[in-house]
Amino acid sequence: MIKNKLRPRLLALLILLPLALQAQNLSIGNGRFQKGDNPAWNTFAYDDSAWQEVSLTDQPWESLGLESANGIGWYRIHVVIPSSLKKGVVEAIMLDLGAIDDSDQTWVNGHLVGKDGTFPEDPGGYSSEYGKRRHYVVDPKWVRWDRDNVIAVRVYNYGDPGGFYRGSVKVVKPSLKDFAKLSLVAEKGGYKAVLATSVGTTGSLKIDVSDVITGAPESSKTQKVNLSAWKEKQVFCPLAPQKRLKVTYTDPRFPEILEAEVCAPYILTPPAPATPRYNGPAVFGVRPGSPVIFRLAFSGDKPMKYAVEGLPEGVVLDADKGVLSGSCAVPGDYPLVFTATNDKGSAQAQFTLCVGEDKIGLTPPMGWNSWNCWALSVSQEKVMASAAALINKGLADYGYAYMNIDDAWEGEERTPEGYITANDKFPDMKALGDWLHSNGLKFGIYSSPGDYTCGGFLGSLDHEEQDAQVWNSWGVDYLKYDWCGYSKVFDASRDKSEAALIRPYLKMQQFLREQPRDIFYSLCQYGRGRVWEWGAFVDANSWRTSHDIVDTWESLYVTGFERQPGLHPYAGPGHWNDPDMLIVGKVGWSSSLRDSRLTPDEQYTHISLWSLLAANMLIGCDISQMDDFTFNLLCNNEVNAVNQDVLGHQAHQDVVEDGMQIWSRDLSDGSFAVGIFNLNEASVPVQLDGALGIIGLNAPTVRDLWRQKDIPTDAIYVIPPHGVLYVKVK
Ligand code: GLA
């Protein structure tokens, strides 16, 4: 794709990049491991010489050949900590343990230094913190400088993987950030800036307000701070709508700066015109003879009348709903012209209906999945509420069509003949499927190749054929097939072959293909065995490339920016890399929902990256409670058009430098979509033509996809922390 001709350091283009602290650190490769539990195992003196020697880097229990069952295991890590790490302003060290699945307690030489997540014996029981990176500051008085120290880590794991599974174990010199925290707490009319510290600090606190859309500065105030250890300073900062607040703290003894920034959710997507406008994909594919289910995605005032020219025999249009149904027996590419008319005007769109054996999933699936909002509390009523809102709030006018039920629909028992049943929360699956289809929406379901699913419901093991038949009878159009429970029936340490990973997926594929309808086949095994290299071989239409996403910056960062680079060669029409479902809107993985914990800027980053990645766009929130901000994120027709581009070329990561990343992909109209991401904790001004020049692109103006307007490239654009500038370059 783009060839870098000239590659000056990106730093030269960033006017004000904050000084990054180079932490001194000591990496620890190995430790000792023992399953089971014993209170004596946290002591310094315990003799662990008989324990198993294990690697601590990206090696969960399973890949160490250990049993993956739920339970407790201990690591004991022996490390000589050099006194050189002690020098500096504050005489402490910090443990950076990477991520641990699920909860841990950590001791240094017998002294508890940290705990994340809770254990089954804790009041309130077990809760996981598997996605969180463990950072524990250690009091210098517990450290045996220049001699053997013992770091003991007690881990509780529920489901696989278990233990140290991401990142490596390090002892590092902490920075100001580890002793002082600057946060912004929402209050009526603004935010309270809170500076809390565990060491004494003298410095200055700066409060800046700017316009959230244009970035223009509005006011700036600085005040002196003098705090003794364990004290807090609070300052109220008023914040009007459409403004961005930035608070900065500097203590001249430390090289780094503390920063916190907030803004209210802000809408960039211009409202859709009242006249009809087509926002859907340019193609849709179906196998010969399979039911056609397609809803024409036109925004604009309703009611609308629809017409389609060029329909092949057997395919019919509901002219009031704009829904295509029927089937077509004869393979071929059928050029169609869609027309939509309302009382404000009329619009047309060119479209191709592709009929052929390998023609399903030609663009990434768009729709909804119940997991990130309702998790195990999903019910037919809740699915219907989101489906109705998908139509009534207008998301269906942007191509969102799949309504996918995740885990927890399964009944407790199969029928005496072995057929799967739905539980009481789903009184009529067939009626649900029929209703969805009558509105041009599609019906998705979930299962596991194991005897039980991740959530403890019945899986498909030894009933694959019967399950596929039942789903067909309900009208299922999408299957998410989740490895999870299969770990309990298959011993991964015994057979590490690729064939063993493929076997359960190939088995279900055969039965899905026997059904007289198209079932989009979505693999969910978190990227094991480089699934992207063989997913197409099992006829999968998409495959999860990473572990479960949650609504935190850390999770978005790891899932999007660490796990996806390099996967672009494997995506294309009919088969997509799936970085997991969306985490915008009201989510919660339970019956009680909350607003996504991502900042507004992080949410723009999330959707821009998924658009670039040609990712499955499965909304994870309750659509019936969706606000205007979330709608603006999900229903920007120009952003979605990149995701749905018919070439299906997933973006690749072109530049990673100084906390900035540039990703780009080429599009069917000869242009490029480019995301310039600022993964730093502070805003970064970027000279746009310079940044585009690094990837060999050059144009006087580009299209700002979120604002949907042309912008000059010979200008500086301030990209907020964890934010993005997303453009299209002709
Ligand atoms: C796994 C999957 C999730 C969800 C749950 C359901 O964790 O990765 O996406 O389907 O199982 O139990």
CSV table of N, CA, C and O in Angstrom, one decimal, residues 9-19 246 657-658 660 678 680 682-691 713-719:
chain,number,residue,atom,x,y,z
A,9,ARG,N,11.5,12.0,11.8
A,9,ARG,CA,10.9,11.6,13.1
A,9,ARG,C,9.6,12.3,13.3
A,9,ARG,O,9.5,13.5,13.1
A,10,LEU,N,8.6,11.6,13.7
A,10,LEU,CA,7.3,12.2,14.0
A,10,LEU,C,7.4,13.3,15.0
A,10,LEU,O,6.8,14.3,15.0
A,11,LEU,N,8.4,13.1,15.9
A,11,LEU,CA,8.6,14.1,17.0
A,11,LEU,C,8.7,15.5,16.5
A,11,LEU,O,8.3,16.5,17.0
A,12,ALA,N,9.4,15.6,15.3
A,12,ALA,CA,9.6,16.9,14.7
A,12,ALA,C,8.3,17.6,14.4
A,12,ALA,O,8.2,18.8,14.3
A,13,LEU,N,7.3,16.8,14.2
A,13,LEU,CA,6.0,17.4,13.9
A,13,LEU,C,5.1,17.7,15.1
A,13,LEU,O,4.1,18.4,15.0
A,14,LEU,N,5.5,17.2,16.2
A,14,LEU,CA,4.7,17.4,17.4
A,14,LEU,C,5.3,18.6,18.1
A,14,LEU,O,6.4,18.6,18.5
A,15,ILE,N,4.5,19.6,18.3
A,15,ILE,CA,5.1,20.8,18.8
A,15,ILE,C,5.4,20.7,20.3
A,15,ILE,O,6.3,21.3,20.8
A,16,LEU,N,4.5,20.0,21.0
A,16,LEU,CA,4.6,20.1,22.5
A,16,LEU,C,4.5,18.8,23.2
A,16,LEU,O,3.8,18.7,24.1
A,17,LEU,N,5.2,17.8,22.7
A,17,LEU,CA,5.1,16.5,23.3
A,17,LEU,C,5.6,16.5,24.7
A,17,LEU,O,6.7,17.0,24.9
A,18,PRO,N,4.9,16.1,25.7
A,18,PRO,CA,5.4,16.1,27.1
A,18,PRO,C,6.6,15.2,27.2
A,18,PRO,O,6.7,14.2,26.5
A,19,LEU,N,7.5,15.5,28.1
A,19,LEU,CA,8.7,14.8,28.4
A,19,LEU,C,8.3,13.4,28.9
A,19,LEU,O,7.7,13.3,29.9
A,246,LYS,N,-8.5,21.5,31.1
A,246,LYS,CA,-7.2,20.8,31.2
A,246,LYS,C,-6.5,21.3,32.5
A,246,LYS,O,-6.3,22.5,32.7
A,657,GLU,N,5.2,6.1,17.1
A,657,GLU,CA,6.3,6.9,17.6
A,657,GLU,C,5.8,7.9,18.6
A,657,GLU,O,4.8,8.6,18.4
A,658,ASP,N,6.5,8.0,19.7
A,658,ASP,CA,6.2,9.0,20.7
A,658,ASP,C,4.8,9.0,21.2
A,658,ASP,O,4.2,10.0,21.4
A,660,MET,N,2.3,8.3,19.5
A,660,MET,CA,1.4,8.6,18.4
A,660,MET,C,1.3,7.4,17.4
A,660,MET,O,2.3,6.7,17.3
A,678,ASN,N,-3.6,9.8,19.1
A,678,ASN,CA,-2.7,10.3,20.1
A,678,ASN,C,-3.0,9.5,21.4
A,678,ASN,O,-4.0,9.6,22.0
A,680,ASN,N,-1.1,9.4,24.0
A,680,ASN,CA,-0.5,10.0,25.2
A,680,ASN,C,-1.6,10.5,26.1
A,680,ASN,O,-2.7,10.6,25.8
A,682,ALA,N,-1.6,13.5,27.2
A,682,ALA,CA,-1.7,15.0,27.0
A,682,ALA,C,-2.0,15.2,25.6
A,682,ALA,O,-1.7,14.4,24.7
A,683,SER,N,-2.6,16.4,25.3
A,683,SER,CA,-2.9,16.8,23.9
A,683,SER,C,-1.6,16.9,23.1
A,683,SER,O,-0.6,17.3,23.7
A,684,VAL,N,-1.7,16.7,21.9
A,684,VAL,CA,-0.5,16.9,21.0
A,684,VAL,C,-1.0,17.6,19.7
A,684,VAL,O,-1.9,17.2,19.0
A,685,PRO,N,-0.3,18.8,19.5
A,685,PRO,CA,-0.6,19.4,18.2
A,685,PRO,C,0.2,18.8,17.1
A,685,PRO,O,1.3,18.4,17.2
A,686,VAL,N,-0.5,18.6,16.0
A,686,VAL,CA,0.1,17.9,14.8
A,686,VAL,C,0.0,18.7,13.6
A,686,VAL,O,-1.1,19.2,13.3
A,687,GLN,N,1.1,18.8,12.9
A,687,GLN,CA,1.1,19.5,11.6
A,687,GLN,C,0.6,18.5,10.6
A,687,GLN,O,1.3,17.5,10.3
A,688,LEU,N,-0.6,18.7,10.1
A,688,LEU,CA,-1.3,17.6,9.3
A,688,LEU,C,-0.5,17.2,8.0
A,688,LEU,O,-0.3,16.0,7.8
A,689,ASP,N,0.0,18.2,7.2
A,689,ASP,CA,0.6,17.8,6.0
A,689,ASP,C,1.9,17.0,6.3
A,689,ASP,O,2.3,16.1,5.6
A,690,GLY,N,2.6,17.4,7.4
A,690,GLY,CA,3.8,16.7,7.8
A,690,GLY,C,3.5,15.2,8.2
A,690,GLY,O,4.2,14.3,7.8
A,691,ALA,N,2.4,15.1,9.0
A,691,ALA,CA,2.1,13.7,9.4
A,691,ALA,C,1.7,12.8,8.2
A,691,ALA,O,2.1,11.7,8.1
A,713,THR,N,-4.6,21.1,4.9
A,713,THR,CA,-3.5,20.2,5.6
A,713,THR,C,-2.4,21.1,6.1
A,713,THR,O,-1.6,20.6,6.9
A,714,ASP,N,-2.2,22.3,5.6
A,714,ASP,CA,-1.1,23.1,6.1
A,714,ASP,C,-1.5,23.8,7.3
A,714,ASP,O,-1.4,25.0,7.5
A,715,ALA,N,-1.9,23.1,8.3
A,715,ALA,CA,-2.4,23.7,9.6
A,715,ALA,C,-2.1,22.7,10.7
A,715,ALA,O,-1.8,21.5,10.4
A,716,ILE,N,-2.1,23.2,11.9
A,716,ILE,CA,-1.8,22.4,13.1
A,716,ILE,C,-3.2,22.0,13.7
A,716,ILE,O,-4.0,22.9,13.9
A,717,TYR,N,-3.4,20.8,14.0
A,717,TYR,CA,-4.6,20.3,14.7
A,717,TYR,C,-4.2,19.7,16.0
A,717,TYR,O,-3.3,18.8,16.1
A,718,VAL,N,-4.9,20.1,17.0
A,718,VAL,CA,-4.6,19.6,18.4
A,718,VAL,C,-5.4,18.3,18.6
A,718,VAL,O,-6.6,18.3,18.5
A,719,ILE,N,-4.7,17.2,18.8
A,719,ILE,CA,-5.4,15.9,19.0
A,719,ILE,C,-5.4,15.7,20.6
A,719,ILE,O,-4.4,15.7,21.2
